Amino acid sequence: MTDSYNSRVGDLSPSPNGYANGTSPSLTQSNNAGISPVIRKKLMGYVGFANLPNQVHRKSVRKGFQFTTMVVGESGLGKSTLINTLFNTPLYPPKEPLPPSAERPKTVAIESIGADIEENGVRLHLTVVDTPGFGDFVNNDDSWRPIVENIESRFDSYLEQENRVNRQKIVDNRVHACLYFIQPTGHSLKQLDIEFMRRLHTRVNLIPVIAKADTLTDEEIVAFKARILADIAHHNIHIFQAPSYENEDEETLAEAEEIASKIPFAVVGSDNVVDTNDGRQVRGRAYPWGVIEVDNEEHCDFVKLRQMLVRTYMEELREYTNDVLYENWRSEKLLSMGVAQDSSVFREINPSAKIQEERILHEAKLSKMEAEMKMVFQQKVQEKESKLKQSEEELYARHKEMKDALDKQRADLEDKKRRIESGRPLTPEKNTTKNRRFLR
Ligand SMILES: Nc1nc2c(ncn2[C@@H]2O[C@H](COP(=O)(O)OP(=O)(O)OP(=O)(O)O)[C@@H](O)[C@H]2O)c(=O)[nH]1
């Protein structure tokens, strides 16, 4: 596909003098068998479509972006603090401690907070979906269920908007990423973590994070990460991976590898600014023995997490949600409703094979018609033959009947003749006037 596309379009990138790949304009023809020749042209001057990426950029900036992230994890793992730290804005107001008498909810709730944030003129409508209550009950078996239902209802709402007559203003409320907070136990994943990820990985981009990583030593973090990754692999859980493309420059590839090597991200969150021993002011957590800096890559993986979620792969997260997760859910839903996809509609068609296929079908149709006509003809002939045979038999029977009658008549006459010749009188009753006249 790429080869034929390239051979048809040619290299149209403008050279510094304005011409594409050369100094003079010329026409060449590609002559691929089966494909009509396409004229390859070299530009005679600057046309301007090299500016297309800038047009897209301007349009996107004007429209702004929508991004929805979900945070899931047991209570007190630092979810709100991390979101505030990630987007550098107090999205979550400071929490009031619950009075001891207050009744705690008995199910997982779903709450969302929306905010419009702007950076260098780019507007982002950010929605954070929180799941208070997750993992906080004595029995957490079904903690994942309301979360899956919420994610699917967002897919439903998107599908409903896509099916509207007017699709000008589609609001994308789908969850583009889910930060799953793992308790910093240092052991391995808990059953609750595995169950949640197993249920959710086909519906949302999972990004596992080790919460409050400052409570573990560097060695503990390395060992804990290895055990988490082993568990994830063992249960065939798909977590979001930074994609890498062909022909990508070394720097981008190295960045993707670096990010991938940090998963699950061991993070520390803080929206407080603290003073370091060397007199700097940083976002971090101050301890008697020193300061943990949130934005220092030597202290935690917060920077790499932000790179994956916001700086480098936000668009990839949105794209994967739309092209893979939503698309799979949509097909499953339509199939369950009995709507089947006719795959032949999308089959690539070779015109000569198509003509050949049609000719074979046409010939088969013709020979079928011929056979049918033959059959009808034979049937008619048979009917005619049996009719003829029947009338022949009837004629024969009538002929026989008449012949018998004539024979009988002749025998009678001969008998009478003999009687007359022998002088024997005819029987009295037969000696009628008629007979007498006959004898005279
Ligand atoms: N040591 C440590 N404490 C943290 C960290 N992040 C947050 N905290 C503290 O943990 C406590 C709970 O943080 P929250 O951000 O409210 O946690 P949450 O998960 O949103 O809690 P819920 O709203 O109850 O689900 C607060 O006292 C935070 O200051 C961290 O990275 N390390």
CSV table of C-alpha atoms and ligand atoms in Angstrom, one decimal:
chain,number,residue,atom,x,y,z
A,1,MET,CA,0.0,0.0,0.0
A,2,THR,CA,2.7,2.5,1.1
A,3,ASP,CA,4.8,1.6,-2.0
A,4,SER,CA,2.1,2.0,-4.5
A,5,TYR,CA,1.0,5.2,-2.7
A,6,ASN,CA,4.5,6.6,-2.9
A,7,SER,CA,4.9,5.6,-6.5
A,8,ARG,CA,1.7,7.4,-7.4
A,9,VAL,CA,2.2,10.6,-5.4
A,10,GLY,CA,6.0,10.9,-5.8
A,11,ASP,CA,8.1,13.1,-3.6
A,12,LEU,CA,6.6,16.5,-3.4
A,13,SER,CA,8.6,17.9,-0.5
A,14,PRO,CA,9.8,21.4,-1.6
A,15,SER,CA,13.5,21.9,-1.9
A,16,PRO,CA,15.0,25.2,-0.7
A,17,ASN,CA,14.7,26.7,-4.2
A,18,GLY,CA,11.0,26.0,-4.2
A,19,TYR,CA,11.0,22.9,-6.4
A,20,ALA,CA,10.4,19.4,-5.1
A,21,ASN,CA,13.4,17.2,-5.4
A,22,GLY,CA,14.9,19.0,-8.3
A,23,THR,CA,15.4,22.3,-10.1
A,24,SER,CA,13.1,21.9,-13.2
A,25,PRO,CA,9.5,20.8,-13.5
A,26,SER,CA,8.9,17.6,-15.4
A,27,LEU,CA,6.2,15.1,-15.9
A,28,THR,CA,6.7,11.4,-15.5
A,29,GLN,CA,4.3,8.6,-15.6
A,30,SER,CA,4.1,5.5,-13.4
A,31,ASN,CA,3.0,2.4,-15.2
A,32,ASN,CA,1.9,-0.1,-12.6
A,33,ALA,CA,0.2,-3.1,-14.1
A,34,GLY,CA,-3.5,-2.9,-13.5
A,35,ILE,CA,-3.5,0.7,-12.3
A,36,SER,CA,-4.0,3.6,-14.6
A,37,PRO,CA,-0.9,5.7,-14.9
A,38,VAL,CA,-0.7,8.6,-12.5
A,39,ILE,CA,1.2,11.7,-13.5
A,40,ARG,CA,4.1,12.5,-11.2
A,41,LYS,CA,4.6,16.2,-10.9
A,42,LYS,CA,7.3,18.3,-9.5
A,43,LEU,CA,6.3,21.6,-8.0
A,44,MET,CA,7.2,24.7,-9.9
A,45,GLY,CA,7.2,26.9,-6.8
A,46,TYR,CA,6.0,27.0,-3.2
A,47,VAL,CA,2.4,26.0,-3.0
A,48,GLY,CA,1.9,26.0,0.7
A,49,PHE,CA,0.5,22.6,1.7
A,50,ALA,CA,3.7,22.1,3.8
A,51,ASN,CA,1.9,24.5,6.1
A,52,LEU,CA,-0.9,21.9,6.7
A,53,PRO,CA,0.5,20.8,10.1
A,54,ASN,CA,0.4,24.5,11.2
A,55,GLN,CA,-3.2,24.8,10.1
A,56,VAL,CA,-4.1,21.7,12.2
A,57,HIS,CA,-2.1,23.1,15.1
A,58,ARG,CA,-3.9,26.5,14.9
A,59,LYS,CA,-7.3,24.8,14.6
A,60,SER,CA,-6.7,22.5,17.6
A,61,VAL,CA,-5.5,25.4,19.7
A,62,ARG,CA,-8.7,27.3,18.8
A,63,LYS,CA,-10.9,24.4,19.6
A,64,GLY,CA,-9.1,23.4,22.8
A,65,PHE,CA,-8.7,19.9,24.1
A,66,GLN,CA,-10.8,17.6,26.3
A,67,PHE,CA,-9.1,15.1,28.5
A,68,THR,CA,-10.7,12.9,31.2
A,69,THR,CA,-8.6,11.0,33.6
A,70,MET,CA,-9.9,8.6,36.3
A,71,VAL,CA,-8.2,8.0,39.7
A,72,VAL,CA,-8.8,4.7,41.4
A,73,GLY,CA,-7.3,3.5,44.7
A,74,GLU,CA,-8.0,3.0,48.3
A,75,SER,CA,-8.7,6.0,50.4
A,76,GLY,CA,-5.8,8.1,51.6
A,77,LEU,CA,-3.3,6.9,49.0
A,78,GLY,CA,-2.7,10.5,47.8
A,79,LYS,CA,-5.0,10.5,44.7
A,80,SER,CA,-6.2,14.1,45.1
A,81,THR,CA,-2.8,15.4,46.0
A,82,LEU,CA,-1.2,13.8,42.9
A,83,ILE,CA,-3.8,15.2,40.6
A,84,ASN,CA,-3.2,18.7,42.0
A,85,THR,CA,0.5,18.2,41.6
A,86,LEU,CA,0.2,16.8,38.0
A,87,PHE,CA,-1.9,19.7,36.7
A,88,ASN,CA,-0.2,22.3,39.1
A,89,THR,CA,-3.6,23.6,40.1
A,90,PRO,CA,-5.7,23.1,43.3
A,91,LEU,CA,-8.3,21.0,41.4
A,92,TYR,CA,-9.3,19.3,44.7
A,93,PRO,CA,-9.9,21.7,47.5
A,94,PRO,CA,-8.4,20.9,50.9
A,95,LYS,CA,-10.4,18.1,52.5
A,96,GLU,CA,-12.3,18.5,55.8
A,97,PRO,CA,-11.7,15.6,58.1
A,98,LEU,CA,-15.0,13.5,58.5
A,99,PRO,CA,-16.4,13.7,62.0
A,100,PRO,CA,-16.3,10.3,63.8
A,101,SER,CA,-20.1,10.1,63.9
A,102,ALA,CA,-20.5,10.7,60.1
A,103,GLU,CA,-21.8,7.7,58.3
A,104,ARG,CA,-19.6,6.4,55.5
A,105,PRO,CA,-21.1,5.5,52.1
A,106,LYS,CA,-21.6,1.8,51.6
A,107,THR,CA,-20.8,1.6,47.8
A,108,VAL,CA,-18.2,3.0,45.5
A,109,ALA,CA,-19.2,6.5,44.4
A,110,ILE,CA,-18.3,8.1,41.1
A,111,GLU,CA,-17.6,11.9,41.3
A,112,SER,CA,-16.1,14.1,38.7
A,113,ILE,CA,-14.5,17.5,38.8
A,114,GLY,CA,-14.0,19.6,35.7
A,115,ALA,CA,-11.7,22.5,35.2
A,116,ASP,CA,-10.6,24.6,32.3
A,117,ILE,CA,-6.9,25.1,32.4
A,118,GLU,CA,-4.7,27.1,30.0
A,119,GLU,CA,-1.0,27.0,29.3
A,120,ASN,CA,0.7,29.2,26.7
A,121,GLY,CA,-2.6,29.9,25.0
A,122,VAL,CA,-3.6,26.2,24.8
A,123,ARG,CA,-6.9,25.4,26.5
A,124,LEU,CA,-7.5,22.1,28.2
A,125,HIS,CA,-10.8,21.0,29.6
A,126,LEU,CA,-9.7,18.5,32.2
A,127,THR,CA,-12.1,16.2,33.9
A,128,VAL,CA,-11.0,14.1,36.9
A,129,VAL,CA,-13.2,11.2,37.8
A,130,ASP,CA,-12.8,10.1,41.4
A,131,THR,CA,-14.0,6.8,42.8
A,132,PRO,CA,-14.3,7.4,46.6
A,133,GLY,CA,-15.0,4.2,48.6
A,134,PHE,CA,-13.0,1.9,46.3
A,135,GLY,CA,-11.4,-0.9,48.3
A,136,ASP,CA,-12.6,0.6,51.6
A,137,PHE,CA,-15.2,-2.1,52.5
A,138,VAL,CA,-14.9,-5.4,54.4
A,139,ASN,CA,-16.0,-7.1,51.1
A,140,ASN,CA,-14.5,-5.4,48.1
A,141,ASP,CA,-15.4,-8.2,45.6
A,142,ASP,CA,-17.6,-6.0,43.4
A,143,SER,CA,-15.7,-2.7,43.8
A,144,TRP,CA,-14.8,-2.7,40.2
A,145,ARG,CA,-18.4,-3.0,38.9
A,146,PRO,CA,-19.6,0.6,39.3
A,147,ILE,CA,-16.4,1.8,37.7
A,148,VAL,CA,-16.8,-0.4,34.6
A,149,GLU,CA,-20.4,0.7,34.4
A,150,ASN,CA,-19.4,4.3,34.6
A,151,ILE,CA,-16.8,3.9,31.8
A,152,GLU,CA,-19.3,2.0,29.6
A,153,SER,CA,-22.1,4.6,30.2
A,154,ARG,CA,-19.6,7.2,28.9
A,155,PHE,CA,-19.0,5.1,25.8
A,156,ASP,CA,-22.8,4.8,25.5
A,157,SER,CA,-23.2,8.6,25.6
A,158,TYR,CA,-20.6,9.0,22.9
A,159,LEU,CA,-22.2,6.4,20.7
A,160,GLU,CA,-25.5,8.1,21.1
A,161,GLN,CA,-24.0,11.5,20.1
A,162,GLU,CA,-22.4,9.9,17.1
A,163,ASN,CA,-25.7,8.5,15.9
A,164,ARG,CA,-27.5,11.9,16.1
A,165,VAL,CA,-28.5,13.7,13.0
A,166,ASN,CA,-26.5,16.7,14.0
A,167,ARG,CA,-23.0,15.7,15.1
A,168,GLN,CA,-21.5,19.2,15.2
A,169,LYS,CA,-20.9,19.3,18.9
A,170,ILE,CA,-19.8,16.0,20.2
A,171,VAL,CA,-18.6,16.2,23.8
A,172,ASP,CA,-16.0,13.5,24.5
A,173,ASN,CA,-16.6,12.4,28.1
A,174,ARG,CA,-14.9,9.1,27.7
A,175,VAL,CA,-12.2,8.2,30.2
A,176,HIS,CA,-8.9,8.5,28.4
A,177,ALA,CA,-6.6,7.2,31.2
A,178,CYS,CA,-7.0,5.6,34.6
A,179,LEU,CA,-4.4,6.1,37.2
A,180,TYR,CA,-4.5,3.1,39.4
A,181,PHE,CA,-2.9,3.7,42.8
A,182,ILE,CA,-1.2,0.7,44.4
A,183,GLN,CA,-0.6,0.7,48.1
A,184,PRO,CA,3.1,0.9,48.9
A,185,THR,CA,3.2,-2.5,50.7
A,186,GLY,CA,6.5,-3.6,49.1
A,187,HIS,CA,5.0,-7.1,48.7
A,188,SER,CA,3.1,-7.7,45.5
A,189,LEU,CA,-0.3,-6.8,44.0
A,190,LYS,CA,-3.4,-7.6,46.2
A,191,GLN,CA,-6.3,-9.6,44.9
A,192,LEU,CA,-8.3,-6.4,44.7
A,193,ASP,CA,-5.7,-4.8,42.4
A,194,ILE,CA,-5.6,-7.8,40.1
A,195,GLU,CA,-9.3,-8.1,39.9
A,196,PHE,CA,-9.7,-4.4,39.1
A,197,MET,CA,-7.1,-4.3,36.4
A,198,ARG,CA,-8.4,-7.6,34.9
A,199,ARG,CA,-11.9,-6.2,34.6
A,200,LEU,CA,-10.8,-2.7,33.4
A,201,HIS,CA,-7.9,-3.3,31.0
A,202,THR,CA,-10.1,-3.7,27.9
A,203,ARG,CA,-12.1,-0.6,28.6
A,204,VAL,CA,-9.5,2.0,29.7
A,205,ASN,CA,-5.8,2.9,29.4
A,206,LEU,CA,-4.4,1.6,32.7
A,207,ILE,CA,-1.5,3.5,34.2
A,208,PRO,CA,-0.4,1.8,37.5
A,209,VAL,CA,1.3,4.0,40.0
A,210,ILE,CA,2.9,3.1,43.4
A,211,ALA,CA,1.4,5.6,45.8
A,212,LYS,CA,3.5,7.4,48.4
A,213,ALA,CA,6.7,6.0,47.1
A,214,ASP,CA,8.6,8.1,49.7
A,215,THR,CA,7.6,5.4,52.2
A,216,LEU,CA,9.8,2.8,50.5
A,217,THR,CA,13.6,2.7,50.0
A,218,ASP,CA,15.1,2.6,46.5
A,219,GLU,CA,15.8,-1.1,46.7
A,220,GLU,CA,12.3,-1.9,47.9
A,221,ILE,CA,10.8,0.1,45.0
A,222,VAL,CA,12.9,-1.8,42.5
A,223,ALA,CA,11.9,-5.2,43.9
A,224,PHE,CA,8.2,-4.1,44.3
A,225,LYS,CA,8.1,-2.9,40.7
A,226,ALA,CA,9.5,-6.2,39.4
A,227,ARG,CA,6.8,-8.2,41.4
A,228,ILE,CA,4.0,-5.9,40.2
A,229,LEU,CA,5.1,-6.3,36.5
A,230,ALA,CA,5.4,-10.1,37.0
A,231,ASP,CA,1.8,-10.2,38.4
A,232,ILE,CA,0.5,-8.0,35.5
A,233,ALA,CA,2.2,-10.3,32.9
A,234,HIS,CA,1.0,-13.4,34.7
A,235,HIS,CA,-2.7,-12.2,34.5
A,236,ASN,CA,-2.4,-11.0,30.9
A,237,ILE,CA,-3.3,-7.5,31.9
A,238,HIS,CA,-2.7,-4.9,29.3
A,239,ILE,CA,-1.4,-1.6,30.6
A,240,PHE,CA,-0.8,1.5,28.5
A,241,GLN,CA,2.6,1.5,26.9
A,242,ALA,CA,4.2,4.4,25.2
A,243,PRO,CA,3.9,3.7,21.5
A,244,SER,CA,7.0,3.7,19.2
A,245,TYR,CA,6.8,4.3,15.5
A,246,GLU,CA,9.0,3.4,12.6
A,247,ASN,CA,11.5,6.1,11.5
A,248,GLU,CA,11.3,7.8,14.8
A,249,ASP,CA,14.4,9.8,15.8
A,250,GLU,CA,16.8,8.4,18.4
A,251,GLU,CA,15.9,11.0,21.0
A,252,THR,CA,12.1,10.1,20.9
A,253,LEU,CA,12.8,6.4,21.0
A,254,ALA,CA,15.1,6.9,24.0
A,255,GLU,CA,12.4,9.0,25.7
A,256,ALA,CA,9.8,6.3,25.1
A,257,GLU,CA,12.1,3.6,26.5
A,258,GLU,CA,12.9,5.7,29.5
A,259,ILE,CA,9.2,6.2,30.3
A,260,ALA,CA,8.4,2.5,29.7
A,261,SER,CA,11.3,1.5,32.1
A,262,LYS,CA,9.7,3.4,34.9
A,263,ILE,CA,6.3,1.7,34.8
A,264,PRO,CA,4.7,1.3,37.4
A,265,PHE,CA,5.6,4.8,38.3
A,266,ALA,CA,6.7,5.3,41.9
A,267,VAL,CA,5.3,8.7,42.7
A,268,VAL,CA,5.3,11.2,45.4
A,269,GLY,CA,2.7,14.0,45.5
A,270,SER,CA,2.7,17.3,47.2
A,271,ASP,CA,1.1,20.6,46.4
A,272,ASN,CA,3.2,22.4,49.0
A,273,VAL,CA,6.3,24.4,48.3
A,274,VAL,CA,9.1,23.6,50.8
A,275,ASP,CA,12.6,25.0,51.3
A,276,THR,CA,15.6,22.7,50.6
A,277,ASN,CA,18.8,22.7,52.6
A,278,ASP,CA,20.6,24.5,49.8
A,279,GLY,CA,18.0,27.3,49.9
A,280,ARG,CA,15.8,26.3,46.9
A,281,GLN,CA,12.1,26.4,46.9
A,282,VAL,CA,10.6,23.2,45.5
A,283,ARG,CA,7.3,21.2,45.4
A,284,GLY,CA,8.0,18.4,47.8
A,285,ARG,CA,7.7,16.9,51.2
A,286,ALA,CA,9.9,18.0,54.1
A,287,TYR,CA,11.1,15.4,56.5
A,288,PRO,CA,13.5,15.7,59.5
A,289,TRP,CA,16.2,14.0,57.5
A,290,GLY,CA,15.7,16.1,54.3
A,291,VAL,CA,13.3,17.0,51.5
A,292,ILE,CA,11.7,14.7,48.8
A,293,GLU,CA,11.4,16.8,45.7
A,294,VAL,CA,8.4,15.9,43.5
A,295,ASP,CA,10.0,17.2,40.3
A,296,ASN,CA,13.3,15.6,40.8
A,297,GLU,CA,13.8,12.5,38.7
A,298,GLU,CA,16.3,11.1,41.2
A,299,HIS,CA,13.7,11.2,44.0
A,300,CYS,CA,10.7,9.7,42.3
A,301,ASP,CA,9.0,9.0,38.9
A,302,PHE,CA,6.5,11.9,39.0
A,303,VAL,CA,8.2,13.7,36.1
A,304,LYS,CA,8.1,10.5,33.9
A,305,LEU,CA,4.4,10.0,34.8
A,306,ARG,CA,3.6,13.6,33.9
A,307,GLN,CA,5.5,13.1,30.7
A,308,MET,CA,3.5,10.0,29.8
A,309,LEU,CA,0.1,11.4,30.8
A,310,VAL,CA,0.4,15.0,29.8
A,311,ARG,CA,3.5,16.2,27.9
A,312,THR,CA,4.1,13.4,25.4
A,313,TYR,CA,1.3,10.9,25.2
A,314,MET,CA,-2.0,12.7,26.1
A,315,GLU,CA,-3.0,12.6,22.4
A,316,GLU,CA,-1.9,8.9,22.1
A,317,LEU,CA,-4.1,8.1,25.1
A,318,ARG,CA,-7.0,9.9,23.5
A,319,GLU,CA,-6.4,8.2,20.2
A,320,TYR,CA,-6.0,4.7,21.7
A,321,THR,CA,-9.3,5.2,23.7
A,322,ASN,CA,-11.1,6.2,20.5
A,323,ASP,CA,-9.5,3.8,18.0
A,324,VAL,CA,-9.1,0.6,20.1
A,325,LEU,CA,-11.0,0.6,23.4
A,326,TYR,CA,-14.1,2.4,22.3
A,327,GLU,CA,-14.1,0.7,18.9
A,328,ASN,CA,-13.9,-2.8,20.5
A,329,TRP,CA,-16.7,-1.9,23.0
A,330,ARG,CA,-18.8,-0.6,20.1
A,331,SER,CA,-18.4,-3.7,18.0
A,332,GLU,CA,-19.1,-5.9,21.0
A,333,LYS,CA,-22.3,-3.9,21.8
A,334,LEU,CA,-23.6,-3.9,18.2
A,335,LEU,CA,-22.8,-7.7,17.9
A,336,SER,CA,-24.7,-8.3,21.1
A,337,MET,CA,-27.6,-6.4,19.6
A,338,GLY,CA,-27.5,-8.7,16.6
A,339,VAL,CA,-26.0,-6.1,14.2
A,340,ALA,CA,-23.4,-8.0,12.2
A,341,GLN,CA,-20.7,-6.4,10.1
A,342,ASP,CA,-20.6,-7.4,6.4
A,343,SER,CA,-16.8,-7.6,6.1
A,344,SER,CA,-17.0,-8.0,2.3
A,345,VAL,CA,-18.0,-4.3,2.2
A,346,PHE,CA,-14.5,-3.3,3.2
A,347,ARG,CA,-12.6,-5.9,1.2
A,348,GLU,CA,-10.1,-4.5,-1.2
A,349,ILE,CA,-11.2,-5.4,-4.7
A,350,ASN,CA,-9.0,-6.2,-7.6
A,351,PRO,CA,-11.0,-5.0,-10.7
A,352,SER,CA,-9.8,-7.8,-13.0
A,353,ALA,CA,-10.6,-10.4,-10.4
A,354,LYS,CA,-13.9,-8.8,-9.9
A,355,ILE,CA,-14.7,-8.9,-13.6
A,356,GLN,CA,-13.6,-12.6,-13.8
A,357,GLU,CA,-15.8,-13.4,-10.7
A,358,GLU,CA,-18.8,-11.6,-12.3
A,359,ARG,CA,-18.2,-13.5,-15.6
A,360,ILE,CA,-18.1,-16.9,-13.8
A,361,LEU,CA,-21.3,-15.9,-12.0
A,362,HIS,CA,-22.9,-14.9,-15.3
A,363,GLU,CA,-21.9,-18.1,-17.0
A,364,ALA,CA,-23.2,-20.2,-14.2
A,365,LYS,CA,-26.5,-18.2,-14.4
A,366,LEU,CA,-26.7,-18.8,-18.1
A,367,SER,CA,-26.1,-22.6,-17.9
A,368,LYS,CA,-28.6,-22.8,-15.1
A,369,MET,CA,-31.2,-21.1,-17.3
A,370,GLU,CA,-30.3,-23.4,-20.2
A,371,ALA,CA,-30.7,-26.5,-18.1
A,372,GLU,CA,-34.1,-25.2,-16.9
A,373,MET,CA,-35.2,-24.5,-20.5
A,374,LYS,CA,-34.1,-28.0,-21.6
A,375,MET,CA,-36.1,-29.5,-18.8
A,376,VAL,CA,-39.2,-27.6,-19.7
A,377,PHE,CA,-38.8,-28.6,-23.3
A,378,GLN,CA,-38.5,-32.2,-22.5
A,379,GLN,CA,-41.5,-32.1,-20.2
A,380,LYS,CA,-43.5,-30.5,-23.0
A,381,VAL,CA,-42.4,-33.1,-25.6
A,382,GLN,CA,-43.3,-35.9,-23.1
A,383,GLU,CA,-46.7,-34.4,-22.6
A,384,LYS,CA,-47.3,-34.2,-26.4
A,385,GLU,CA,-46.1,-37.7,-26.9
A,386,SER,CA,-48.4,-39.2,-24.3
A,387,LYS,CA,-51.3,-37.2,-25.7
A,388,LEU,CA,-50.6,-38.5,-29.2
A,389,LYS,CA,-50.3,-42.0,-27.9
A,390,GLN,CA,-53.6,-41.7,-26.1
A,391,SER,CA,-55.4,-40.4,-29.2
A,392,GLU,CA,-53.8,-43.2,-31.3
A,393,GLU,CA,-55.1,-45.7,-28.9
A,394,GLU,CA,-58.5,-44.2,-29.0
A,395,LEU,CA,-58.5,-44.1,-32.8
A,396,TYR,CA,-57.4,-47.8,-32.9
A,397,ALA,CA,-60.2,-48.7,-30.5
A,398,ARG,CA,-62.8,-46.9,-32.6
A,399,HIS,CA,-61.4,-48.5,-35.7
A,400,LYS,CA,-61.7,-51.9,-34.1
A,401,GLU,CA,-65.2,-51.3,-33.0
A,402,MET,CA,-66.3,-50.2,-36.5
A,403,LYS,CA,-64.5,-53.1,-38.1
A,404,ASP,CA,-66.2,-55.5,-35.7
A,405,ALA,CA,-69.6,-53.9,-36.5
A,406,LEU,CA,-69.0,-54.2,-40.2
A,407,ASP,CA,-67.8,-57.8,-39.9
A,408,LYS,CA,-71.0,-58.6,-38.0
A,409,GLN,CA,-73.1,-56.9,-40.6
A,410,ARG,CA,-71.4,-58.7,-43.4
A,411,ALA,CA,-71.8,-62.1,-41.6
A,412,ASP,CA,-75.6,-61.4,-41.2
A,413,LEU,CA,-76.0,-60.5,-44.8
A,414,GLU,CA,-74.1,-63.5,-46.0
A,415,ASP,CA,-76.3,-65.6,-43.7
A,416,LYS,CA,-79.4,-64.1,-45.3
A,417,LYS,CA,-78.0,-64.6,-48.8
A,418,ARG,CA,-77.4,-68.3,-48.1
A,419,ARG,CA,-80.9,-68.7,-46.7
A,420,ILE,CA,-82.4,-67.0,-49.7
A,421,GLU,CA,-80.3,-69.1,-52.1
A,422,SER,CA,-81.2,-72.3,-50.3
A,423,GLY,CA,-84.9,-71.4,-50.5
A,424,ARG,CA,-85.2,-71.3,-46.8
A,425,PRO,CA,-87.7,-68.8,-45.6
A,426,LEU,CA,-86.6,-65.9,-43.6
A,427,THR,CA,-87.6,-65.9,-40.0
A,428,PRO,CA,-91.3,-64.7,-39.6
A,429,GLU,CA,-90.5,-61.7,-37.7
A,430,LYS,CA,-87.8,-60.9,-40.1
A,431,ASN,CA,-90.2,-61.4,-43.1
A,432,THR,CA,-91.1,-57.8,-43.1
A,433,THR,CA,-92.4,-55.7,-46.0
A,434,LYS,CA,-88.9,-54.4,-46.3
A,435,ASN,CA,-87.6,-58.0,-46.8
A,436,ARG,CA,-90.3,-58.9,-49.2
A,437,ARG,CA,-89.5,-55.9,-51.3
A,438,PHE,CA,-85.9,-56.9,-51.2
A,439,LEU,CA,-86.7,-60.4,-52.4
A,440,ARG,CA,-88.8,-59.1,-55.4
B,1,LIG,N1,4.0,10.3,52.5
B,1,LIG,C1,3.2,10.8,51.5
B,1,LIG,N2,2.0,11.3,51.9
B,1,LIG,C2,1.2,11.7,50.9
B,1,LIG,C3,1.5,11.6,49.5
B,1,LIG,N3,0.5,12.1,48.8
B,1,LIG,C4,-0.4,12.5,49.6
B,1,LIG,N4,-0.1,12.3,50.9
B,1,LIG,C5,-0.8,12.6,52.1
B,1,LIG,O1,-1.8,11.5,52.2
B,1,LIG,C6,-3.0,12.0,52.8
B,1,LIG,C7,-4.1,11.7,51.9
B,1,LIG,O2,-4.0,12.3,50.7
B,1,LIG,P1,-5.1,12.5,49.7
B,1,LIG,O3,-4.5,13.1,48.4
B,1,LIG,O4,-6.3,13.3,50.3
B,1,LIG,O5,-5.6,11.0,49.4
B,1,LIG,P2,-6.8,10.5,48.6
B,1,LIG,O6,-6.4,9.2,48.0
B,1,LIG,O7,-7.3,11.5,47.7
B,1,LIG,O8,-7.8,10.2,49.7
B,1,LIG,P3,-9.4,10.0,49.6
B,1,LIG,O9,-10.0,11.3,49.1
B,1,LIG,O10,-9.8,9.7,51.0
B,1,LIG,O11,-9.6,8.8,48.7
B,1,LIG,C8,-2.7,13.6,52.9
B,1,LIG,O12,-2.3,13.8,54.2
B,1,LIG,C9,-1.6,13.8,52.0
B,1,LIG,O13,-0.8,14.9,52.4
B,1,LIG,C10,2.8,11.1,49.2
B,1,LIG,O14,3.2,10.9,48.1
B,1,LIG,N5,3.6,10.7,50.2
